[in-house]
Every structure is written in structure tokens, then in C-alpha cells.
mmCIF file of C-alpha atoms and ligand atoms in Angstrom:
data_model
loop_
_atom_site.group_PDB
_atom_site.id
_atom_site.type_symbol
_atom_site.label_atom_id
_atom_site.label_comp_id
_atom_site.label_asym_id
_atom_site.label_seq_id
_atom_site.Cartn_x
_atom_site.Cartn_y
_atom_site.Cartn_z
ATOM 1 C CA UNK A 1 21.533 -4.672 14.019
ATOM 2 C CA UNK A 2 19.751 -1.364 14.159
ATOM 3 C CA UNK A 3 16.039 -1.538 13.574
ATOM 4 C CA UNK A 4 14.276 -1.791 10.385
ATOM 5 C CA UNK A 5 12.324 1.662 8.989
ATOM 6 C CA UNK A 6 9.419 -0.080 9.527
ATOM 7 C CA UNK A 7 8.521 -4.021 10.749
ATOM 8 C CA UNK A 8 5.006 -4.779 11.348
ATOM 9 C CA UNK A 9 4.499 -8.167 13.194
ATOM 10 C CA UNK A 10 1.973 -10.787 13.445
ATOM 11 C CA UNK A 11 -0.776 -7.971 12.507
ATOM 12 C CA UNK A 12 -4.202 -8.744 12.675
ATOM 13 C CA UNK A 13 -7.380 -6.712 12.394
ATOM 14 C CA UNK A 14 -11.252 -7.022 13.089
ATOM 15 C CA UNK A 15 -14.551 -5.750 11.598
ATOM 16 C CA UNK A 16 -16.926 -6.250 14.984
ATOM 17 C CA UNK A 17 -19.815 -6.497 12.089
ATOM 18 C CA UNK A 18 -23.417 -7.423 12.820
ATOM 19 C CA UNK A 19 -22.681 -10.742 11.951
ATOM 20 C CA UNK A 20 -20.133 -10.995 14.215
ATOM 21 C CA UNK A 21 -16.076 -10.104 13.423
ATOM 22 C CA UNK A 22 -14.484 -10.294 10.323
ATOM 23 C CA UNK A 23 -10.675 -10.822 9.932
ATOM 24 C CA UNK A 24 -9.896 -8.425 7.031
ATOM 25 C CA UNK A 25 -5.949 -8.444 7.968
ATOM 26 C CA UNK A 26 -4.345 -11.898 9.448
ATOM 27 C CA UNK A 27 -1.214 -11.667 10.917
ATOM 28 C CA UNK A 28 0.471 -10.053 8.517
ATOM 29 C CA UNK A 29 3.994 -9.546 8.951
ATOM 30 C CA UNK A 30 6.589 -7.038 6.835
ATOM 31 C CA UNK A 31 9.727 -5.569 6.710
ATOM 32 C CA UNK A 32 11.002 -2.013 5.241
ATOM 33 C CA UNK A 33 14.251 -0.897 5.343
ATOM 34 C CA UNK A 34 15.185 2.811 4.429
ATOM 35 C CA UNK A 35 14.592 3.961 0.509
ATOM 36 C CA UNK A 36 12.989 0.425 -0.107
ATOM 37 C CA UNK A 37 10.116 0.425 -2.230
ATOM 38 C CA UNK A 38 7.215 -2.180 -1.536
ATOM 39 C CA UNK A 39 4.522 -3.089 -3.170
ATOM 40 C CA UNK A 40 1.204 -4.771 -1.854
ATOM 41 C CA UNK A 41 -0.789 -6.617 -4.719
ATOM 42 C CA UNK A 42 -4.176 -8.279 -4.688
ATOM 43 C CA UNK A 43 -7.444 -8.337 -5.911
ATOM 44 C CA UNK A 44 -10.684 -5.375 -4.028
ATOM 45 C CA UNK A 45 -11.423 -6.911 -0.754
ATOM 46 C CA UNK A 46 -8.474 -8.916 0.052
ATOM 47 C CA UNK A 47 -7.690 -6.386 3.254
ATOM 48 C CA UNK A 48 -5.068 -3.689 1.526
ATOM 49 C CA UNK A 49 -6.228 -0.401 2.693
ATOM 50 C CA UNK A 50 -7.224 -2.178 6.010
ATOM 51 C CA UNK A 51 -3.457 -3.171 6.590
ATOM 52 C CA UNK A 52 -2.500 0.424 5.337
ATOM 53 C CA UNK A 53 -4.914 1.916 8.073
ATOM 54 C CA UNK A 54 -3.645 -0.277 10.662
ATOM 55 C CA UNK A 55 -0.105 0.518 9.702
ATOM 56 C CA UNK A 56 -0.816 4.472 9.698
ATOM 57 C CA UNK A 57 -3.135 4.585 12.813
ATOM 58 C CA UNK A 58 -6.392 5.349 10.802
ATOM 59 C CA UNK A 59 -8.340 2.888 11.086
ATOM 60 C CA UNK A 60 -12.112 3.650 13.085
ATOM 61 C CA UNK A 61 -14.656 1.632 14.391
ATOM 62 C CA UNK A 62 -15.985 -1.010 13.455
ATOM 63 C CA UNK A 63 -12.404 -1.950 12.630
ATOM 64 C CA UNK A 64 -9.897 -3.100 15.173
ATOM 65 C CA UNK A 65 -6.148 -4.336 15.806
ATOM 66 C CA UNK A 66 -7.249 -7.420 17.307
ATOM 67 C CA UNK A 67 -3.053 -8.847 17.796
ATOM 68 C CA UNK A 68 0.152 -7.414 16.523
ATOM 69 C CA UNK A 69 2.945 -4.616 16.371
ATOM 70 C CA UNK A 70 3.987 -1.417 14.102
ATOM 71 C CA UNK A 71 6.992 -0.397 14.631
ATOM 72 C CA UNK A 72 8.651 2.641 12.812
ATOM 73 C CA UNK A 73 12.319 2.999 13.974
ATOM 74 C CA UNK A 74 12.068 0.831 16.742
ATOM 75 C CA UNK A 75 8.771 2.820 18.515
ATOM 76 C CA UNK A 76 5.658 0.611 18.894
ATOM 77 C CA UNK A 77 2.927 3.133 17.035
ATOM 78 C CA UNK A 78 0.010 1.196 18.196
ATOM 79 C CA UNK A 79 0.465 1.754 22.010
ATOM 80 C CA UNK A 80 0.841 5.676 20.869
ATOM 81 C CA UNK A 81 -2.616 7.836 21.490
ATOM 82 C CA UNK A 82 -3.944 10.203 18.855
ATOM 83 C CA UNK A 83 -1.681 13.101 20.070
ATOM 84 C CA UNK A 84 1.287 11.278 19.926
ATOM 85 C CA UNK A 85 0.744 9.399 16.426
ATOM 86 C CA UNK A 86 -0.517 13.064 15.086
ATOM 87 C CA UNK A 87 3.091 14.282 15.723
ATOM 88 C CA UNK A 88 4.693 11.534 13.746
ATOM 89 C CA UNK A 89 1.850 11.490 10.679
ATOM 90 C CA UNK A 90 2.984 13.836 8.461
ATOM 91 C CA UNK A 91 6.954 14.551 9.599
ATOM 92 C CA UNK A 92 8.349 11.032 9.807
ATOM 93 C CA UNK A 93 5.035 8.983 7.524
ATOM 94 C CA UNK A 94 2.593 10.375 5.417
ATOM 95 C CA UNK A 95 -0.266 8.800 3.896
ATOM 96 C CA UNK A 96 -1.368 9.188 0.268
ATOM 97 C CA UNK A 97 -5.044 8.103 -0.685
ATOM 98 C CA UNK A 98 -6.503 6.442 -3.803
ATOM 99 C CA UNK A 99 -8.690 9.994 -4.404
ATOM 100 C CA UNK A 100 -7.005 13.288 -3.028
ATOM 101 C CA UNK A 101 -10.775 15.082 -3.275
ATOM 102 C CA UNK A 102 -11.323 12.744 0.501
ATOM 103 C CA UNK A 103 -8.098 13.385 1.597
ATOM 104 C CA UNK A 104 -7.992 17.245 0.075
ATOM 105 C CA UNK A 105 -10.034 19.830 2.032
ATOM 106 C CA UNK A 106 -12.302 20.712 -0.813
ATOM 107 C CA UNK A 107 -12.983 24.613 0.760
ATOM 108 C CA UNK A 108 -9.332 25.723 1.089
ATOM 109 C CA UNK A 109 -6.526 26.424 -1.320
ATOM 110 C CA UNK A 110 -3.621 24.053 -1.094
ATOM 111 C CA UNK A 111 -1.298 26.896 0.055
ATOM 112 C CA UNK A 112 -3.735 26.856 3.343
ATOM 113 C CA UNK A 113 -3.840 23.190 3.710
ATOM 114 C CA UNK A 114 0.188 23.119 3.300
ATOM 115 C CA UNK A 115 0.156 26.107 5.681
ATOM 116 C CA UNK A 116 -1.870 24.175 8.128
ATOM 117 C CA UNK A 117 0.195 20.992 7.989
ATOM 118 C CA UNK A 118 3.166 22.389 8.764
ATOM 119 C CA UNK A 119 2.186 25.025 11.143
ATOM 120 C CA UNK A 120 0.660 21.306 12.762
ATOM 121 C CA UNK A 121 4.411 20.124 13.210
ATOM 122 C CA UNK A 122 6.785 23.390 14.028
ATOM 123 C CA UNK A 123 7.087 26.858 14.152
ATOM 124 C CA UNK A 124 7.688 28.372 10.483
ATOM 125 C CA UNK A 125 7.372 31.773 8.990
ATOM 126 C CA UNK A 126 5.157 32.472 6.542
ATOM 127 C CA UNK A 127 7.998 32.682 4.024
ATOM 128 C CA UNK A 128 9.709 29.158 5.428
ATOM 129 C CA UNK A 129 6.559 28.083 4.698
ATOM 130 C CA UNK A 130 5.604 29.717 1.046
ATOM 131 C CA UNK A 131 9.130 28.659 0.073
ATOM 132 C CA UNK A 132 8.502 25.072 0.995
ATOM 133 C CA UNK A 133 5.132 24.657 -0.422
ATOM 134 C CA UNK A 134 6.256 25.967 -3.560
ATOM 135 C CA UNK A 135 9.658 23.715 -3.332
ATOM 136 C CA UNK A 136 7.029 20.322 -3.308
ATOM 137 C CA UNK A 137 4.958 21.422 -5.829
ATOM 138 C CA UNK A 138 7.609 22.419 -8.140
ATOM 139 C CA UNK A 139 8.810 18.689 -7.218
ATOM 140 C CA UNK A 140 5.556 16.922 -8.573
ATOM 141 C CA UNK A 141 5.663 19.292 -11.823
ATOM 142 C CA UNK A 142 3.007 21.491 -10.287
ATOM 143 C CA UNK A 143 3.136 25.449 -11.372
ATOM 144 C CA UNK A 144 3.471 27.533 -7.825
ATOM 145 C CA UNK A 145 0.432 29.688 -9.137
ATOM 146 C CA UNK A 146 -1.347 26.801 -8.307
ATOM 147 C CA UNK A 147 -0.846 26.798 -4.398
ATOM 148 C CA UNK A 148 -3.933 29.627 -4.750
ATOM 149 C CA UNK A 149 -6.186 26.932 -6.455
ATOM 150 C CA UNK A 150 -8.889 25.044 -5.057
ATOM 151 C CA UNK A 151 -9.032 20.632 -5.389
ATOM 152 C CA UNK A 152 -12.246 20.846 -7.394
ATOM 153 C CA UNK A 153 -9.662 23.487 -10.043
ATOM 154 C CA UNK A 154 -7.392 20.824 -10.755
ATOM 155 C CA UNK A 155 -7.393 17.805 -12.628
ATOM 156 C CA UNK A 156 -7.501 14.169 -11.198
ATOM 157 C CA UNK A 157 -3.759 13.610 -11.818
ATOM 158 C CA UNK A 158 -2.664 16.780 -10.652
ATOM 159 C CA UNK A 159 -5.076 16.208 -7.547
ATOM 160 C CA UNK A 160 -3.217 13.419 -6.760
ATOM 161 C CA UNK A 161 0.435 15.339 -7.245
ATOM 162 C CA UNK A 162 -0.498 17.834 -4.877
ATOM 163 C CA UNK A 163 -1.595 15.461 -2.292
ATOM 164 C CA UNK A 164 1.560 13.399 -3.371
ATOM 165 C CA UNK A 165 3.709 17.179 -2.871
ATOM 166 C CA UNK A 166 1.697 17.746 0.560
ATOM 167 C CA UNK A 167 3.302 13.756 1.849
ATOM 168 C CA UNK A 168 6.684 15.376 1.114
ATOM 169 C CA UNK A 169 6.446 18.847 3.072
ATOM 170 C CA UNK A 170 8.023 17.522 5.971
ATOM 171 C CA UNK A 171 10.923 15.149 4.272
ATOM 172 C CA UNK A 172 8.932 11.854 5.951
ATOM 173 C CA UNK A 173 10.976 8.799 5.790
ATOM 174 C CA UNK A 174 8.005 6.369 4.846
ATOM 175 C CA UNK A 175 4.771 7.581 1.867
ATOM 176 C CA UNK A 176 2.103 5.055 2.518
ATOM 177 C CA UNK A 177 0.263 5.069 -0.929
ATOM 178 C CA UNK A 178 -2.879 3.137 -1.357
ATOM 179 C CA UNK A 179 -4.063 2.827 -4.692
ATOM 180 C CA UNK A 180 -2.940 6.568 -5.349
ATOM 181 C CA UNK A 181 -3.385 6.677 -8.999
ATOM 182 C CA UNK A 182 -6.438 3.794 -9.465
ATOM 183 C CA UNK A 183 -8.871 7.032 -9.998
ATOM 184 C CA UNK A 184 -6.751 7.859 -13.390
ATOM 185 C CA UNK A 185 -6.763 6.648 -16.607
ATOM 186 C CA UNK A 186 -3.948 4.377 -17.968
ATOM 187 C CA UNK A 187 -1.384 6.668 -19.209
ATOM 188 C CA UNK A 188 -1.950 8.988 -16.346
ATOM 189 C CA UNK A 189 -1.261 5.943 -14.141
ATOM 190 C CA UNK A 190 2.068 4.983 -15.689
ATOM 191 C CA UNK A 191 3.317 8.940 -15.809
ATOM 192 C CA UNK A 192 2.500 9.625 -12.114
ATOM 193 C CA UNK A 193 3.830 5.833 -11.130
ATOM 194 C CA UNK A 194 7.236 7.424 -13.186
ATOM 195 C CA UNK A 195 7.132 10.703 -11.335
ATOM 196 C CA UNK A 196 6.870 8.686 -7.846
ATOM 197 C CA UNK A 197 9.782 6.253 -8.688
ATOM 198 C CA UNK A 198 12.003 9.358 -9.523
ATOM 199 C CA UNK A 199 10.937 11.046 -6.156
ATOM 200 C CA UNK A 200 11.695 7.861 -4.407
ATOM 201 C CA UNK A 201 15.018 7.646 -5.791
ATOM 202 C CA UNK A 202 15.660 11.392 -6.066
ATOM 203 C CA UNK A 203 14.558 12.317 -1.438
ATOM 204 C CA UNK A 204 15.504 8.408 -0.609
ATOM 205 C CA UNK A 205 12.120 7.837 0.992
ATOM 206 C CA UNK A 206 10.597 4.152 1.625
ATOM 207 C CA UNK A 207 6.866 3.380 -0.260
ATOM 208 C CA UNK A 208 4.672 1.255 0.336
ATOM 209 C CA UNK A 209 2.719 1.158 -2.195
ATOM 210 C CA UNK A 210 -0.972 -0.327 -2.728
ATOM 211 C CA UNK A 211 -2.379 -1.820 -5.787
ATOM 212 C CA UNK A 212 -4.910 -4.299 -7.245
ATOM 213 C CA UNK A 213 -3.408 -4.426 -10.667
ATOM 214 C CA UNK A 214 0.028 -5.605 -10.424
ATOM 215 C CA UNK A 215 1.610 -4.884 -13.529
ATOM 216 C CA UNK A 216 1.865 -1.265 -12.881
ATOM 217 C CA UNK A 217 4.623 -1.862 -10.069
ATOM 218 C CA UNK A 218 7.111 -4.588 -11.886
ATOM 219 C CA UNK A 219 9.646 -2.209 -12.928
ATOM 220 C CA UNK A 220 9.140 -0.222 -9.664
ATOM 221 C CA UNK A 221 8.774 -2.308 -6.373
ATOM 222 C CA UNK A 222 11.722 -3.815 -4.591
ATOM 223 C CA UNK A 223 9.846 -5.886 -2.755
ATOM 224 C CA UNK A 224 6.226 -7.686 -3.253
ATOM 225 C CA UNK A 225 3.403 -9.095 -1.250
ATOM 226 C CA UNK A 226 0.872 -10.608 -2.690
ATOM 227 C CA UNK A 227 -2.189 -10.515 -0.103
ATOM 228 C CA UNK A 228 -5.387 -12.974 -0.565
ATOM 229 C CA UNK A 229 -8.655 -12.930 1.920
ATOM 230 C CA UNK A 230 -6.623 -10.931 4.412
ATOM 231 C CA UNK A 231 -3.385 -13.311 4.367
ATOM 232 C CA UNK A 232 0.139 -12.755 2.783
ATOM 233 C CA UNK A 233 0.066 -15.724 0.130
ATOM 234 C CA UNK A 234 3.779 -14.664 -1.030
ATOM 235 C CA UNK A 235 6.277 -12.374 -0.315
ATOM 236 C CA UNK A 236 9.480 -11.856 -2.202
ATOM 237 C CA UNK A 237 11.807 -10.186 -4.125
ATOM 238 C CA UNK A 238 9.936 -8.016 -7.289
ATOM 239 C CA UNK A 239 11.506 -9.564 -9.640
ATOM 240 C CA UNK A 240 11.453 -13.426 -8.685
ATOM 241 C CA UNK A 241 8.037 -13.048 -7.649
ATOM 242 C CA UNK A 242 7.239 -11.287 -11.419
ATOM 243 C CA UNK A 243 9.287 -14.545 -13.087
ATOM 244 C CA UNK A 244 8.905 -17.054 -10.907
ATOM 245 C CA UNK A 245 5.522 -16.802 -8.894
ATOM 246 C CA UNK A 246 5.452 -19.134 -6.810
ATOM 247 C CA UNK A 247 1.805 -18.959 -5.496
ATOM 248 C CA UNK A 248 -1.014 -20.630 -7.841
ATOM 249 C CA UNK A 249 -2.765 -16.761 -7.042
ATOM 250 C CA UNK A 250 -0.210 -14.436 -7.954
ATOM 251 C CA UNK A 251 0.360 -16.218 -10.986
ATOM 252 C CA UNK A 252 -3.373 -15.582 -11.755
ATOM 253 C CA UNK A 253 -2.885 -12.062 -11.103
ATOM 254 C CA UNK A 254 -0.335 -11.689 -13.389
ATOM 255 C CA UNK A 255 -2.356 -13.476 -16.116
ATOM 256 C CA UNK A 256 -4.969 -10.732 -14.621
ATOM 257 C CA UNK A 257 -3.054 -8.198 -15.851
ATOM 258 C CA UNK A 258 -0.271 -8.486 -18.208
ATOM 259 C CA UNK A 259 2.145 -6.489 -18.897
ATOM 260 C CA UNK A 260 1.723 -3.172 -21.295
ATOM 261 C CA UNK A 261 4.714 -3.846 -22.554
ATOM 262 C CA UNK A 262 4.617 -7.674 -23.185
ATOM 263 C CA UNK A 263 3.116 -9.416 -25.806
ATOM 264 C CA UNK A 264 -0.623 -9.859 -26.263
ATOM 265 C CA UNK A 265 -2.030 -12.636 -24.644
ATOM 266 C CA UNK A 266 -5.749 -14.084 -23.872
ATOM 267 C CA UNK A 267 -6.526 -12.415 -20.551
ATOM 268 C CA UNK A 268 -7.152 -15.595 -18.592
ATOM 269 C CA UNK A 269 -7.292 -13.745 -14.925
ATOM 270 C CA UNK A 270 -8.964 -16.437 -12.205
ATOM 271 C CA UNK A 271 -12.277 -17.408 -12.035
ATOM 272 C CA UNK A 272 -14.697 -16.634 -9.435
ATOM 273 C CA UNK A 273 -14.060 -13.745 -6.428
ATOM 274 C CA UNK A 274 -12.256 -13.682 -3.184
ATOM 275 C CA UNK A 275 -14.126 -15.022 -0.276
ATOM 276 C CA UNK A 276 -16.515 -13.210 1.994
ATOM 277 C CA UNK A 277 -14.198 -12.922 5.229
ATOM 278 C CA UNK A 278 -17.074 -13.838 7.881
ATOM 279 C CA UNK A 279 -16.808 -17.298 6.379
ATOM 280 C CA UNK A 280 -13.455 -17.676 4.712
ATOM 281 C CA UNK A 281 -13.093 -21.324 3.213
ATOM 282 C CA UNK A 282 -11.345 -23.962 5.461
ATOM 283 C CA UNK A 283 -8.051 -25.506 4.852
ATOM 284 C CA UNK A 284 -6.423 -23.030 1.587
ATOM 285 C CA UNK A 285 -8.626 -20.129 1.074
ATOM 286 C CA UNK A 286 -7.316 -20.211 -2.281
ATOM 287 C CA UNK A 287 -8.808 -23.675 -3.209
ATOM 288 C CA UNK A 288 -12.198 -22.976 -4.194
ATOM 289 C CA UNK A 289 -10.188 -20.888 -7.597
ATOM 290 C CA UNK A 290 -7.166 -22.923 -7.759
ATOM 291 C CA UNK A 291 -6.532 -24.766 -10.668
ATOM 292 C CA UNK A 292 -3.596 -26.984 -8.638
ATOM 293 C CA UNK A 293 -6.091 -27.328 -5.809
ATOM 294 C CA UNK A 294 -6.082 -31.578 -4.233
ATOM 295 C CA UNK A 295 -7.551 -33.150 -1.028
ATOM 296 C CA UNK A 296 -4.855 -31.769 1.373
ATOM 297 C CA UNK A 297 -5.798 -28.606 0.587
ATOM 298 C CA UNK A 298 -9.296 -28.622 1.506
ATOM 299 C CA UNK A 299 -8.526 -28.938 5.004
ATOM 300 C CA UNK A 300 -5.032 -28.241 5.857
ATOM 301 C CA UNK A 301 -4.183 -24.280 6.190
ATOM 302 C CA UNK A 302 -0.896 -23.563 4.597
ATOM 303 C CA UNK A 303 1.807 -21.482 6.619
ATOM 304 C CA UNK A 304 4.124 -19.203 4.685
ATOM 305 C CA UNK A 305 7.148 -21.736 3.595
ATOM 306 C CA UNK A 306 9.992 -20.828 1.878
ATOM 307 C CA UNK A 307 9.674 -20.938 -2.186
ATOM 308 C CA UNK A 308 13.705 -20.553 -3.462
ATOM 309 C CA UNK A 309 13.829 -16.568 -3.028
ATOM 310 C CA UNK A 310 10.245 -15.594 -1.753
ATOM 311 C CA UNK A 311 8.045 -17.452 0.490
ATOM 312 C CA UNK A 312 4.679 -18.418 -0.519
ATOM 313 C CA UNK A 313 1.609 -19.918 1.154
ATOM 314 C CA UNK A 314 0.636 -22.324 -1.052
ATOM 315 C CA UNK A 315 0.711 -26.919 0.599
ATOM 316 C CA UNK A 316 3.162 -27.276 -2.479
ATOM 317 C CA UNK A 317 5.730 -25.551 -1.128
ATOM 318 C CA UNK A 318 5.525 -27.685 2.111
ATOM 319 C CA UNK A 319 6.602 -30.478 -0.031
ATOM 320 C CA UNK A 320 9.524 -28.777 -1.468
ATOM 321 C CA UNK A 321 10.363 -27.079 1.961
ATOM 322 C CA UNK A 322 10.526 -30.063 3.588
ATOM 323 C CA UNK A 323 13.009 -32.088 1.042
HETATM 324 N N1 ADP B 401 -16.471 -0.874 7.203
HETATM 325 C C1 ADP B 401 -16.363 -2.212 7.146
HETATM 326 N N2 ADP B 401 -17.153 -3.004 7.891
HETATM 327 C C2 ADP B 401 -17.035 -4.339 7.861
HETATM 328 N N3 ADP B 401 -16.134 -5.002 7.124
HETATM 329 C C3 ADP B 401 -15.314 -4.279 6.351
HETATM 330 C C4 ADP B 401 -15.390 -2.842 6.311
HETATM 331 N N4 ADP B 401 -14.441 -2.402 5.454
HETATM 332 C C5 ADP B 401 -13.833 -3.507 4.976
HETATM 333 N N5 ADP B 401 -14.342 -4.623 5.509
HETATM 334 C C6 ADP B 401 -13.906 -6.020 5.269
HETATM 335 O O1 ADP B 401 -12.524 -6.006 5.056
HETATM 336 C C7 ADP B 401 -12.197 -6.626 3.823
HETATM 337 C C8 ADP B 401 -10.995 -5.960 3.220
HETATM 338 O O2 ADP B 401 -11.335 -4.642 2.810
HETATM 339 P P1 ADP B 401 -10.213 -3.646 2.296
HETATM 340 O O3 ADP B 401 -9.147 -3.560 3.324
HETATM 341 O O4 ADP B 401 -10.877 -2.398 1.893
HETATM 342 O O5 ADP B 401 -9.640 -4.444 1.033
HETATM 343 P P2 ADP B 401 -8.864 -3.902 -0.256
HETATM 344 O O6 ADP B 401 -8.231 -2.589 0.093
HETATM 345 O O7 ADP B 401 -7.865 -4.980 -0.543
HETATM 346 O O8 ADP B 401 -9.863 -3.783 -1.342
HETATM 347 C C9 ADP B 401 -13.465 -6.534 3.002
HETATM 348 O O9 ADP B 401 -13.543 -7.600 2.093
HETATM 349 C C10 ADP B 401 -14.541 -6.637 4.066
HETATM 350 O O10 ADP B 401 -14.775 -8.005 4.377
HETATM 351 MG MG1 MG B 402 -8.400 -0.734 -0.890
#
């Protein structure tokens, strides 16, 4: 079997806060094969863009991997030092932020910045590079005269494009998008979510992709996980997970946020908020908001058990596993 584009294992990570650590990832494990599209789901604070900096190698102090492996084509990226993991950010993964203007250098024009990341990884000429810059651009539907603008001269969507064209320079296998089009409004979401899907499916690159509002990825995402105070709660196929969620929490997401296209319904969502992480609740962190919350569940954590096509962590699907 040759190795998966990307498998992260048994990933954890820690805050070393004041109050002492906080889990914010726990031991999270997924799998991406080449061209698949993933999407991560779950409500602000539930460890997202932590797992995405783990992932990419960005993560800073306080935070830490505390257990775990990355591994992109077989190579273990968190024994790799700065140096090393610079080489590989940009050429074979690139990262894609919720707002280009921290990820954009707001004092240089993007034909500098798309200079500087691929005079970063090779030896081009200046036409190579000119030709290329204008080639990505021209991919995300951005005019060429634009590679002499500034960030703060275009719009948010097209801020995002360019940062969007700047992942593709250097043809990576994996975009690691987190929450790349949250800063724009609805219909600017749903365009740029169209452009990415045709990209995807156009240069054959994996995504995983970060969002809290899970409608926007249903007719996107090949695969779904559905993360909850720092833990995968269920994992699965997009499309079983979208008609048959089998966690009580991803079927409150999806009351959360119906679909534009579906029919009106009372926007029921789930009461309360996720759980501070320094104290996370016992047994099911879920049970404090779960309407199908009983005793066992109090006290008894739930693993990940199988749930007919996706696996979900939820003590009712212990039952049914074990049958
Ligand atoms: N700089 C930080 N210091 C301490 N704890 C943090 C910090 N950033 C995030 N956390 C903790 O990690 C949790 C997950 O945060 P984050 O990964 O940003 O979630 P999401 O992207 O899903 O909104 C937060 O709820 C918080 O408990
Ligand atoms: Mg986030």
C-alpha cells in the first residue's frame, strides 16, 4: 500500500496557559489521499485552526504537540526543524488563512511577495517567474495588472484569491484552508467556495478545508469531521454524515445552519457553548447540550465507534457497535 498524501495520528496539542495546559487538539487522527477534499466542521473554539497549525508546523508558544505524528508522503513533518519544513511549505503544502491582510505582506505588491516565494524554493528568471504569477492569478479570475497592486487595493474576496493564487505557485499537492472565506459576505462565500472546488478538480490538489458553518461544504467535501472541545465526534463520508448524522452534535450543527438551498426551517442550532478546555466536562463532553444525554454518559468517555458508514463518538453507538 503506498502511503496516504497525508495521515496524521493520535495528534494532540497543549496550551501551557497560566492556569496550567489546555488540550485544544486530542488525539486526533485523519486520513487524505491525493485530490480528496476534506472538510473540518465545528463550532469557534472547538481546536480547528489549532489542528491546522499543528498539521502545517505553525503553531508557537504557548501551544505545543504534546503526542502524535504528521506525515505527508510517508515523511514525519514534526521531527523536521524550521529549515527543513520551510522547504516543503509552499512547494508540496500551502496554507491559506481566514484573512489574507495577516497572511499578505501589507507593504509589497503581490508580484514581490510571489517573487519572493518562489525565489524561496528554486532558481527562476524573472520571466519564469512573471509568467507564473500571472498564470495563478489568471487562475483565481484575477486581472495580471493587478500583480502591481497593494493588499489594502483589493477587495476582501479578491484578497483572499490572491492569497488562494499565491498557495498554487508551486503546484503543492495539499491547500490547508482555514476558514478562508469566513471574512466575506454570503454570496462572496459561496462564489469563492465554487472557484476553489473547480481548482481542486481542475490541478487535482487535496483540501482540507476549515469551517464553523457547515452548510457551505455539503456539495463540496469528500470527506467530514466534525470536531467538538478538541475531539473528532464523527468522521465520515460527506454525504452520510449530511443525511445521516450520526452524532447528537453534528446534527445540531446542521440545524445550526441549514442549507441555502433547502427549505426554511426554525433555526433550532444547540443551546449553550462549547466547554472551556482547562476543565472539559467528564464522561461525554457533549452532555451538558445534548438533548439524548442519560446517566452513562455523565461519566463514561465515548471512543470513536463505528456508526454504519462514519464513525461517531457518541455511548449510543457503543450499543449498536457492540450488537
Ligand atoms: N493562545 C492561546 N492560549 C491558550 N489557549 C488557546 C490559545 N489559542 C487557543 N487556545 C485554546 O484552544 C481552543 C481551540 O482554539 P482554536 O484552535 O482557535 O479553535 P477554532 O479554530 O475551532 O475556533 C480554544 O478554545 C482555547 O481553549
Ligand atoms: Mg479557527
Amino acid at each position: 500500500m503506498p502511503d496516504p498524501l497525508l495521515s496524521v495520528t493520535g495528534l494532540s496539542v497543549v496550551y501551557d496557559t497560566p492556569r496550567g495546559p489546555v488540550t485544544a487538539v486530542d488525539s486526533v487522527g485523519l486520513t487524505l489521499e491525493a485530490g480528496e477534499f476534506t472538510a473540518v466542521v465545528g463550532e469557534s473554539g472547538c481546536g480547528k485552526s489549532t489542528l491546522m497549525y499543528a498539521v502545517a508546523g505553525l503553531l508557537d508558544p504557548p501551544a505545543r504537540v504534546a503526542a502524535g505524528q504528521v506525515r505527508l508522503h510517508g515523511q514525519d513533518l514534526l521531527t523536521l526543524g524550521r529549515r527543513e519544513l520551510d522547504a516543503l511549505r509552499w512547494r508540496d503544502f500551502s496554507v491559506v488563512l481566514q484573512s489574507a491582510m495577516n497572511a499578505l505582506n501589507p507593504v509589497t505588491t503581490l508580484a514581490a511577495q510571489y517573487r519572493d516565494a518562489m525565489a524561496a524554493h528554486g532558481t527562476y528568471t524573472k520571466d519564469e517567474i512573471r509568467a507564473r504569477s500571472t498564470e495563478v492569478l489568471a487562475l483565481v479570475g484575477i486581472d495580471p495588472v493587478h500583480l502591481g497592486s497593494y493588499p489594502h487595493q483589493l477587495s476582501g474576496g479578491m484578497r483572499q484569491r490572491a492569497m488562494i493564487a499565491m498557495a498554487l505557485l508551486l503546484t503543492p499537492d495539499l491547500v490547508i484552508m482555514d476558514e478562508p472565506t469566513s471574512a466575506l459576505d454570503v454570496v462572496a462565500q459561496r462564489s469563492l467556495m465554487v472557484q476553489i472546488k473547480e481548482l481542486q478538480q481542475l490541478l487535482g490538489f487535496a483540501v482540507v478545508f476549515v469551517t464553523h458553518d457547515m452548510s457551505l461544504v455539503s456539495h463540496f467535501s469528500d470527506q467530514l469531521l466534525v470536531m467538538y472541545a478538541g475531539q473528532i465526534v464523527e468522521q465520515g463520508p460527506t454525504r452520510t454524515v449530511f443525511d445521516h448524522p450520526a452524532h447528537p452534535y453534528s446534527r445540531g450543527l446542521l440545524e445550526a445552519f441549514p442549507s441555502v438551498r433547502g427549505p426554511r426551517v426554525p433555526l433550532r442550532g444547540i443551546p449553550g457553548s462549547p466547554p472551556d478546555l482547562a476543565s472539559p466536562p467528564p464522561g461525554c463532553r457533549f452532555t451538558p447540550r445534548c438533548p439524548l444525554a442519560h446517566d452513562a454518559c455523565h461519566h463514561t468517555a465515548p471512543d470513536l465507534y463505528e456508526a454504519g458508514a462514519a464513525r461517531s463518538r457518541c455511548l449510543l453507538h457503543l450499543t449498536e457497535a457492540a450488537r
